[in-house]
Amino acid sequence: MADSYVILVVDDDFSIVSIIETALKQAGYRVLTAHDGDTACHIVNTKQPHLIIMDVMMPQCNGILATMRIRQSNNVPILMLSAKAEGSDRVIGLEAGADDYLVKPFYQQELLARVRALLRRYDDLGSIRETRSEDQIQVGSIILNTAAKQLIVRGDAVRLTATEFKILQVLMSNPGRVYSAEEIYERVWQSDAYAVENTVMVHISRIREKLEINPKKPEYLKVVWGIGYVFETP
């Protein structure tokens, strides 16, 4: 049920917050609002929303800084909003820890579709509801426990976002198989892929930082240039 989800909307433009809040409430979600990054971080710590819609350009603590602060201790899904469509801005947002990126102006139906997809992915990770029992996947010294929704790297538990977990689940379920960026995007984001190379690349880079001894010379998660990505045993 949509009304079981609480969504935090963060933007210094009060009119945009009002428009998004109305659309979300009409879809059945409960909504919290903030107009700067500092307030957003406080709400995340005290109210624990299930998803954040975060604008990039805000005074004082902007969306990038707020996302980085939130990611230090929380894997809540973050949908970043920006008036800039350049690829570099998208990469910066994703590298900061955002799960998805939407350019203003946007259609309300697209916003709601992104929200549903992120909540479904987060739900599957087990961060909202009780998880279902499934087998674990092990490749070398990397274990993806799909029952506990946990990544174990050389014996140590590692925190993942829901998006990172889903990407690893796709790749580790078929070690040795090469997946294109488009195929990864369609499986994880559950939407059509168009110019998604940068989005997938940034998430892959973040995953490598968490599981590789030397991310610049990966043992497990590798690029097959011109084709895609593969997870294989060293």
Backbone as numpy.savetxt, mean C-alpha at the origin, in Angstrom:
# Nx Ny Nz CAx CAy CAz Cx Cy Cz
-19.32 -5.21 5.62 -20.17 -4.01 5.62 -19.29 -2.76 5.62
-19.63 -1.80 4.75 -18.81 -0.59 4.65 -18.78 0.18 5.96
-19.89 0.15 6.73 -19.94 0.97 7.94 -19.03 0.46 9.05
-18.38 -0.70 8.84 -17.42 -1.19 9.83 -16.04 -0.60 9.61
-15.86 0.17 8.51 -14.57 0.77 8.20 -14.57 2.27 8.52
-13.46 2.71 9.12 -13.27 4.13 9.41 -12.17 4.65 8.50
-12.46 5.72 7.76 -11.51 6.28 6.80 -11.15 7.70 7.22
-9.85 7.99 7.25 -9.36 9.32 7.58 -9.04 10.07 6.29
-9.65 11.25 6.11 -9.42 12.09 4.95 -8.58 13.29 5.38
-7.43 13.49 4.71 -6.50 14.54 5.11 -6.21 15.45 3.92
-6.61 16.72 4.02 -6.35 17.69 2.96 -6.55 19.09 3.55
-5.69 20.03 3.19 -5.84 21.39 3.71 -6.91 22.17 2.97
-7.43 21.62 1.87 -8.53 22.23 1.13 -9.85 21.72 1.72
-10.54 22.57 2.45 -11.76 22.15 3.15 -12.83 21.67 2.18
-12.91 22.27 1.00 -13.93 21.87 0.03 -13.69 20.45 -0.48
-12.42 20.10 -0.72 -12.10 18.75 -1.18 -12.41 17.74 -0.08
-12.06 18.07 1.16 -12.38 17.18 2.27 -13.89 16.95 2.34
-14.67 18.01 2.17 -16.12 17.90 2.24 -16.67 17.00 1.13
-16.12 17.16 -0.08 -16.58 16.35 -1.23 -16.28 14.87 -0.99
-15.04 14.58 -0.56 -14.65 13.19 -0.33 -15.43 12.61 0.84
-15.60 13.39 1.89 -16.34 12.92 3.06 -17.77 12.55 2.67
-18.41 13.38 1.88 -19.79 13.11 1.45 -19.87 11.83 0.63
-18.92 11.67 -0.32 -18.92 10.47 -1.17 -18.72 9.21 -0.34
-17.81 9.26 0.61 -17.53 8.09 1.46 -18.71 7.76 2.35
-19.33 8.78 2.93 -20.48 8.53 3.80 -21.66 7.96 3.01
-21.85 8.46 1.78 -22.91 7.92 0.94 -22.66 6.45 0.59
-21.37 6.08 0.54 -21.01 4.68 0.26 -21.08 3.82 1.53
-21.33 4.45 2.66 -21.53 3.70 3.90 -20.35 3.70 4.86
-19.28 4.42 4.54 -18.10 4.43 5.41 -18.25 5.48 6.51
-17.59 5.24 7.62 -17.45 6.25 8.65 -16.20 7.07 8.35
-16.24 8.38 8.61 -15.18 9.27 8.14 -14.65 10.15 9.28
-13.32 10.24 9.34 -12.63 11.22 10.18 -11.92 12.19 9.25
-11.69 13.43 9.69 -11.05 14.40 8.82 -9.91 15.12 9.55
-8.94 15.57 8.76 -7.84 16.39 9.27 -7.39 17.29 8.13
-6.72 18.39 8.50 -6.32 19.37 7.48 -4.82 19.62 7.47
-4.08 18.81 8.21 -2.61 18.90 8.17 -2.04 17.56 8.64
-0.76 17.35 8.34 -0.12 16.08 8.64 0.00 15.77 10.11
0.29 16.79 10.92 0.45 16.56 12.36 -0.84 16.03 12.97
-1.95 16.66 12.62 -3.24 16.20 13.14 -3.55 14.79 12.64
-3.20 14.52 11.39 -3.44 13.19 10.84 -2.69 12.12 11.62
-1.43 12.38 11.93 -0.63 11.42 12.69 -1.23 11.17 14.07
-1.71 12.24 14.71 -2.33 12.10 16.02 -3.59 11.24 15.93
-4.41 11.47 14.91 -5.64 10.69 14.75 -5.32 9.22 14.49
-4.30 8.97 13.68 -3.92 7.58 13.41 -3.54 6.87 14.70
-2.82 7.54 15.57 -2.37 6.94 16.82 -3.50 6.74 17.82
-4.50 7.61 17.78 -5.56 7.55 18.80 -6.83 6.88 18.32
-7.16 7.05 17.04 -8.43 6.53 16.51 -8.26 5.26 15.68
-7.06 5.02 15.18 -6.72 3.82 14.40 -7.69 3.58 13.23
-7.72 4.50 12.26 -8.57 4.29 11.08 -8.11 3.10 10.26
-8.99 2.60 9.41 -8.67 1.44 8.57 -8.02 1.85 7.26
-8.14 3.12 6.88 -7.56 3.60 5.62 -7.39 5.11 5.71
-6.36 5.64 5.05 -6.11 7.08 5.03 -6.08 7.56 3.58
-6.80 8.64 3.30 -6.70 9.34 2.02 -5.93 10.62 2.31
-4.71 10.71 1.79 -3.75 11.74 2.21 -3.33 12.63 1.04
-3.58 13.94 1.17 -3.10 14.89 0.18 -1.60 15.10 0.35
-0.90 15.37 -0.74 0.55 15.59 -0.66 0.88 16.99 -0.18
0.32 18.01 -0.86 0.71 19.39 -0.61 -0.11 20.00 0.52
0.50 20.08 1.70 -0.13 20.71 2.86 0.94 21.51 3.60
0.55 22.59 4.28 1.54 23.39 5.00 2.09 22.64 6.20
3.25 23.09 6.66 3.92 22.50 7.82 4.24 21.03 7.55
3.56 20.11 8.15 3.81 18.68 7.91 2.99 18.22 6.71
3.64 18.03 5.54 2.91 17.65 4.34 2.61 16.15 4.31
1.95 15.72 3.24 1.53 14.33 3.16 2.67 13.34 3.10
3.78 13.73 2.48 4.94 12.84 2.39 5.52 12.60 3.78
5.75 13.68 4.53 6.31 13.55 5.87 5.37 12.79 6.80
4.07 13.09 6.70 3.10 12.39 7.54 3.08 10.90 7.25
3.14 10.56 5.96 3.14 9.14 5.58 4.38 8.43 6.13
5.53 9.07 6.04 6.76 8.48 6.57 6.67 8.27 8.08
6.09 9.22 8.79 5.92 9.07 10.23 4.96 7.94 10.57
3.87 7.85 9.85 2.88 6.80 10.10 3.48 5.42 9.83
4.28 5.32 8.78 4.85 4.03 8.39 5.89 3.50 9.40
6.34 4.33 10.29 7.29 3.86 11.29 6.67 2.83 12.23
5.35 2.85 12.37 4.71 1.94 13.32 3.36 1.40 12.87
2.93 1.73 11.66 1.58 1.36 11.27 1.53 0.98 9.79
0.83 -0.10 9.46 0.73 -0.54 8.07 -0.64 -0.23 7.46
-1.37 0.73 8.05 -2.67 1.13 7.51 -2.54 1.53 6.05
-3.48 1.14 5.18 -3.40 1.54 3.77 -3.49 3.05 3.61
-2.66 3.59 2.72 -2.63 5.03 2.46 -2.80 5.27 0.97
-3.86 5.99 0.61 -4.09 6.42 -0.76 -3.70 7.88 -0.84
-2.67 8.18 -1.63 -2.13 9.53 -1.70 -2.78 10.30 -2.84
-3.14 11.56 -2.57 -3.73 12.44 -3.58 -2.74 13.54 -3.93
-2.68 13.88 -5.22 -1.78 14.96 -5.63 -2.32 15.63 -6.88
-2.05 16.93 -6.99 -2.42 17.66 -8.20 -1.39 17.45 -9.30
-0.28 16.79 -8.97 0.80 16.56 -9.94 0.73 15.14 -10.49
0.83 15.02 -11.80 0.73 13.71 -12.44 2.09 13.16 -12.85
3.18 13.93 -12.63 4.50 13.48 -13.07 4.89 12.18 -12.37
5.61 11.34 -13.11 6.03 10.06 -12.57 6.91 10.19 -11.35
7.76 11.25 -11.31 8.66 11.42 -10.18 7.89 11.67 -8.89
6.80 12.43 -8.97 5.99 12.70 -7.79 5.30 11.43 -7.30
4.86 10.62 -8.24 4.24 9.34 -7.89 5.26 8.45 -7.16
6.47 8.40 -7.68 7.51 7.57 -7.07 7.83 8.05 -5.66
7.93 9.36 -5.47 8.22 9.91 -4.14 7.14 9.50 -3.15
5.89 9.59 -3.56 4.79 9.21 -2.68 4.83 7.74 -2.32
5.07 6.90 -3.29 5.12 5.46 -3.04 6.33 5.09 -2.19
7.46 5.74 -2.44 8.65 5.47 -1.64 8.46 5.89 -0.19
7.65 6.89 0.03 7.37 7.33 1.40 6.54 6.32 2.16
5.86 5.43 1.42 5.08 4.39 2.08 3.63 4.30 1.66
3.20 5.14 0.69 1.83 5.07 0.22 1.59 3.76 -0.53
0.36 3.27 -0.48 0.00 2.05 -1.20 -0.49 2.34 -2.62
-1.11 3.48 -2.80 -1.65 3.82 -4.11 -1.64 5.34 -4.25
-1.88 5.83 -5.47 -1.68 7.24 -5.80 -2.76 7.65 -6.79
-3.43 8.74 -6.50 -4.51 9.21 -7.36 -4.30 10.69 -7.65
-4.41 11.08 -8.92 -4.15 12.45 -9.34 -5.46 13.24 -9.35
-5.41 14.46 -8.81 -6.55 15.38 -8.87 -6.58 16.06 -10.24
-7.75 16.37 -10.78 -9.07 15.98 -10.28 -9.34 14.52 -10.61
-10.21 13.90 -9.85 -10.52 12.49 -10.06 -12.03 12.28 -10.02
-12.46 11.18 -10.61 -13.87 10.82 -10.55 -14.15 10.15 -9.20
-15.29 10.45 -8.61 -15.62 9.87 -7.32 -15.68 8.35 -7.38
-16.16 7.82 -8.50 -16.25 6.36 -8.62 -14.87 5.72 -8.65
-13.89 6.42 -9.25 -12.53 5.88 -9.24 -11.96 5.90 -7.83
-12.21 6.99 -7.10 -11.76 7.08 -5.72 -12.35 5.94 -4.89
-13.65 5.71 -5.02 -14.31 4.66 -4.25 -13.80 3.28 -4.64
-13.49 3.09 -5.92 -12.95 1.80 -6.37 -11.58 1.56 -5.75
-10.74 2.60 -5.70 -9.42 2.46 -5.07 -9.56 2.16 -3.58
-10.50 2.82 -2.93 -10.74 2.59 -1.50 -11.16 1.14 -1.26
-12.09 0.65 -2.06 -12.56 -0.74 -1.89 -11.42 -1.73 -2.09
-10.59 -1.49 -3.11 -9.49 -2.40 -3.39 -8.47 -2.41 -2.25
-8.14 -1.23 -1.72 -7.17 -1.17 -0.63 -7.71 -1.82 0.64
-8.98 -1.60 0.95 -9.57 -2.22 2.13 -9.65 -3.73 1.98
-9.96 -4.20 0.78 -10.02 -5.64 0.55 -8.64 -6.28 0.73
-7.61 -5.59 0.24 -6.24 -6.10 0.38 -5.81 -6.11 1.85
-6.15 -5.05 2.55 -5.81 -4.94 3.97 -6.57 -5.98 4.79
-7.82 -6.21 4.43 -8.64 -7.23 5.07 -8.00 -8.60 4.89
-7.55 -8.90 3.67 -6.93 -10.19 3.39 -5.67 -10.40 4.20
-4.96 -9.30 4.51 -3.75 -9.40 5.30 -4.04 -9.79 6.74
-5.29 -9.60 7.16 -5.66 -9.97 8.51 -5.49 -8.85 9.51
-5.32 -7.61 9.02 -5.12 -6.50 9.94 -6.43 -5.96 10.47
-7.56 -6.33 9.84 -8.85 -5.84 10.30 -9.68 -6.97 10.89
-9.76 -8.07 10.17 -10.62 -9.15 10.61 -9.78 -10.40 10.91
-10.42 -11.37 11.45 -9.75 -12.62 11.80 -9.25 -13.31 10.53
-8.04 -13.83 10.56 -7.46 -14.48 9.38 -7.95 -15.91 9.26
-7.84 -16.44 8.05 -8.22 -17.83 7.83 -6.94 -18.66 7.75
-7.01 -19.92 8.09 -5.84 -20.78 8.14 -5.43 -21.22 6.73
-4.20 -20.96 6.38 -3.64 -21.38 5.10 -2.21 -21.83 5.32
-1.64 -22.46 4.33 -0.27 -22.93 4.44 0.71 -21.78 4.35
1.92 -22.02 4.81 2.98 -21.04 4.65 3.78 -21.36 3.40
4.42 -20.33 2.86 5.25 -20.47 1.67 6.69 -20.22 2.08
7.59 -21.13 1.73 8.99 -20.95 2.09 9.86 -21.08 0.86
10.74 -20.09 0.67 11.75 -20.14 -0.38 13.07 -19.81 0.29
13.95 -20.78 0.37 15.21 -20.58 1.07 14.96 -20.24 2.53
15.55 -19.15 3.00 15.37 -18.74 4.40 14.27 -17.69 4.56
13.46 -17.51 3.51 12.35 -16.56 3.55 11.04 -17.34 3.69
10.26 -17.00 4.70 8.98 -17.67 4.94 7.87 -16.64 4.92
6.85 -16.87 4.10 5.66 -16.05 4.09 4.54 -16.88 4.70
4.19 -16.56 5.93 3.17 -17.31 6.64 1.81 -16.72 6.30
1.06 -17.41 5.43 -0.21 -16.88 4.97 -1.34 -17.12 5.97
-1.06 -17.92 7.00 -2.05 -18.08 8.07 -1.93 -16.95 9.07
-0.69 -16.65 9.47 -0.45 -15.56 10.42 -0.27 -14.21 9.73
-0.25 -14.22 8.37 -0.02 -13.00 7.59 1.28 -12.33 8.04
2.35 -13.09 7.99 3.62 -12.61 8.52 4.77 -13.04 7.62
5.76 -12.16 7.50 6.99 -12.47 6.77 8.09 -12.74 7.77
8.77 -13.88 7.59 9.90 -14.25 8.44 11.15 -14.27 7.55
12.12 -13.42 7.87 13.35 -13.32 7.09 14.51 -13.77 7.97
15.07 -14.93 7.62 16.19 -15.50 8.37 15.89 -15.56 9.87
14.68 -15.97 10.17 14.27 -16.18 11.56 13.65 -14.99 12.24
13.67 -13.81 11.62 13.13 -12.61 12.24 11.85 -12.16 11.54
10.85 -11.76 12.33 9.60 -11.24 11.78 9.83 -9.85 11.21
9.25 -9.58 10.04 9.42 -8.31 9.35 8.05 -7.72 9.05
7.88 -6.44 9.34 6.60 -5.77 9.09 6.40 -5.51 7.59
5.20 -5.83 7.09 4.84 -5.56 5.71 3.55 -4.75 5.65
3.41 -3.93 4.61 2.10 -3.35 4.33 1.28 -4.42 3.60
-0.01 -4.17 3.50 -0.88 -5.14 2.81 -0.47 -5.31 1.36
-0.09 -4.21 0.71 0.32 -4.28 -0.69 1.59 -5.10 -0.84
2.56 -4.88 0.02 3.81 -5.64 -0.03 3.54 -7.12 0.20
2.67 -7.44 1.14 2.34 -8.84 1.40 1.75 -9.49 0.15
0.82 -8.82 -0.50 0.17 -9.39 -1.68 1.16 -9.61 -2.83
2.07 -8.66 -3.01 3.08 -8.81 -4.07 3.95 -10.03 -3.78
4.41 -10.16 -2.54 5.23 -11.32 -2.18 4.45 -12.62 -2.33
3.18 -12.59 -1.98 2.38 -13.80 -2.10 2.28 -14.25 -3.56
2.10 -13.29 -4.46 2.05 -13.63 -5.89 3.38 -14.23 -6.34
4.50 -13.57 -6.01 5.81 -14.00 -6.50 6.28 -15.29 -5.84
6.08 -15.43 -4.52 6.58 -16.61 -3.82 5.72 -17.85 -4.05
4.48 -17.66 -4.48 3.63 -18.81 -4.76 4.12 -19.60 -5.96
4.88 -18.92 -6.83 5.43 -19.58 -8.02 6.89 -19.18 -8.19
7.78 -19.65 -7.28 9.20 -19.27 -7.38 9.79 -19.71 -8.72
10.57 -18.82 -9.30 11.17 -19.11 -10.59 10.37 -18.61 -11.77
9.09 -18.27 -11.53 8.27 -17.73 -12.62 8.44 -16.22 -12.70
8.59 -15.70 -13.92 8.75 -14.27 -14.13 7.38 -13.63 -14.33
7.10 -12.58 -13.55 5.85 -11.83 -13.67 6.16 -10.44 -14.20
5.40 -10.00 -15.19 5.56 -8.63 -15.67 4.98 -7.67 -14.65
5.38 -6.40 -14.74 4.83 -5.39 -13.84 3.32 -5.29 -14.01
2.85 -5.40 -15.25 1.42 -5.32 -15.51 0.66 -6.47 -14.84
1.23 -7.67 -14.91 0.55 -8.82 -14.30 0.52 -8.70 -12.79
1.62 -8.25 -12.20 1.65 -8.04 -10.75 0.60 -7.02 -10.35
0.53 -5.92 -11.08 -0.43 -4.86 -10.76 -1.85 -5.39 -10.84
-2.18 -6.09 -11.90 -3.54 -6.58 -12.07 -3.93 -7.58 -10.98
-2.98 -8.42 -10.55 -3.27 -9.40 -9.51 -3.40 -8.75 -8.13
-2.56 -7.76 -7.85 -2.53 -7.16 -6.51 -3.53 -6.02 -6.38
-3.55 -5.11 -7.35 -4.46 -3.96 -7.28 -5.85 -4.32 -7.79
-5.95 -5.44 -8.50 -7.22 -5.93 -9.04 -7.90 -4.88 -9.92
-7.10 -4.27 -10.78 -7.62 -3.33 -11.77 -6.72 -3.38 -12.99
-7.19 -2.82 -14.10 -6.41 -2.85 -15.33 -5.11 -2.08 -15.16
-4.06 -2.58 -15.79 -2.73 -1.97 -15.67 -2.48 -1.07 -16.87
-2.08 0.18 -16.57 -1.69 1.11 -17.62 -0.57 1.99 -17.08
0.61 1.90 -17.70 1.78 2.69 -17.27 2.03 2.52 -15.78
2.15 1.26 -15.34 2.27 0.96 -13.90 3.69 0.58 -13.49
4.65 0.67 -14.42 6.01 0.19 -14.13 6.60 0.86 -12.89
6.48 2.18 -12.78 7.05 2.89 -11.64 6.39 2.49 -10.33
5.08 2.33 -10.35 4.36 1.94 -9.14 4.85 0.59 -8.63
4.91 -0.40 -9.49 5.36 -1.73 -9.08 6.83 -1.69 -8.68
7.64 -0.97 -9.43 9.08 -0.90 -9.15 9.34 -0.38 -7.75
8.63 0.66 -7.34 8.85 1.25 -6.01 8.49 0.25 -4.91
7.39 -0.45 -5.08 7.00 -1.45 -4.07 8.02 -2.60 -4.01
8.50 -3.02 -5.17 9.53 -4.07 -5.20 10.78 -3.60 -4.46
11.16 -2.36 -4.68 12.34 -1.80 -4.01 12.16 -1.80 -2.50
10.98 -1.44 -2.02 10.72 -1.43 -0.59 10.76 -2.84 -0.01
10.25 -3.81 -0.75 10.29 -5.21 -0.29 11.73 -5.69 -0.19
12.54 -5.36 -1.19 13.95 -5.77 -1.16 14.67 -5.23 0.07
14.37 -4.00 0.45 15.01 -3.41 1.62 14.70 -4.21 2.88
13.58 -4.92 2.87 13.16 -5.65 4.06 13.64 -7.10 4.09
13.96 -7.67 2.92 14.32 -9.09 2.95 15.71 -9.43 2.42
16.34 -8.52 1.70 17.66 -8.82 1.13 18.78 -8.33 2.04
19.85 -9.09 2.15 21.03 -8.64 2.89 21.63 -7.42 2.21
21.76 -7.47 0.89 22.23 -6.34 0.10 21.19 -6.08 -1.00
20.28 -5.10 -0.78 19.22 -4.86 -1.76 19.72 -4.54 -3.16
20.96 -4.01 -3.28 21.49 -3.70 -4.60 21.98 -4.94 -5.34
22.20 -6.04 -4.59 22.57 -7.32 -5.19 21.66 -8.40 -4.61
20.39 -8.38 -5.01 19.40 -9.27 -4.39 19.67 -10.75 -4.67
19.41 -11.56 -3.65 19.52 -13.01 -3.78 18.20 -13.63 -4.19
17.11 -13.03 -3.73 15.79 -13.63 -3.92 14.93 -12.90 -4.97
14.69 -11.63 -4.73 13.75 -10.88 -5.56 14.53 -10.13 -6.65
14.47 -10.66 -7.86 15.33 -10.17 -8.93 14.53 -9.60 -10.10
15.20 -8.74 -10.85 14.65 -8.17 -12.08 15.12 -9.01 -13.26
14.19 -9.32 -14.15 14.55 -9.90 -15.44 14.33 -8.76 -16.43
15.42 -8.12 -16.81 15.33 -6.86 -17.55 14.49 -6.99 -18.81
13.57 -6.03 -18.95 12.69 -6.00 -20.11 11.51 -6.93 -20.01
11.45 -7.75 -18.94 10.36 -8.71 -18.82 9.57 -8.51 -17.53
10.27 -8.55 -16.36 9.53 -8.40 -15.12 10.34 -8.79 -13.91
9.68 -9.43 -12.94 10.30 -9.77 -11.65 10.10 -11.24 -11.34
11.07 -11.79 -10.61 11.03 -13.20 -10.26 11.54 -13.39 -8.83
10.94 -14.31 -8.10 11.41 -14.69 -6.76 11.98 -16.09 -6.88
13.26 -16.26 -6.54 13.89 -17.55 -6.73 14.82 -17.89 -5.57
15.13 -19.17 -5.44 16.05 -19.63 -4.41 17.47 -19.26 -4.80
18.25 -18.70 -3.84 19.64 -18.34 -4.16 20.44 -19.54 -4.65
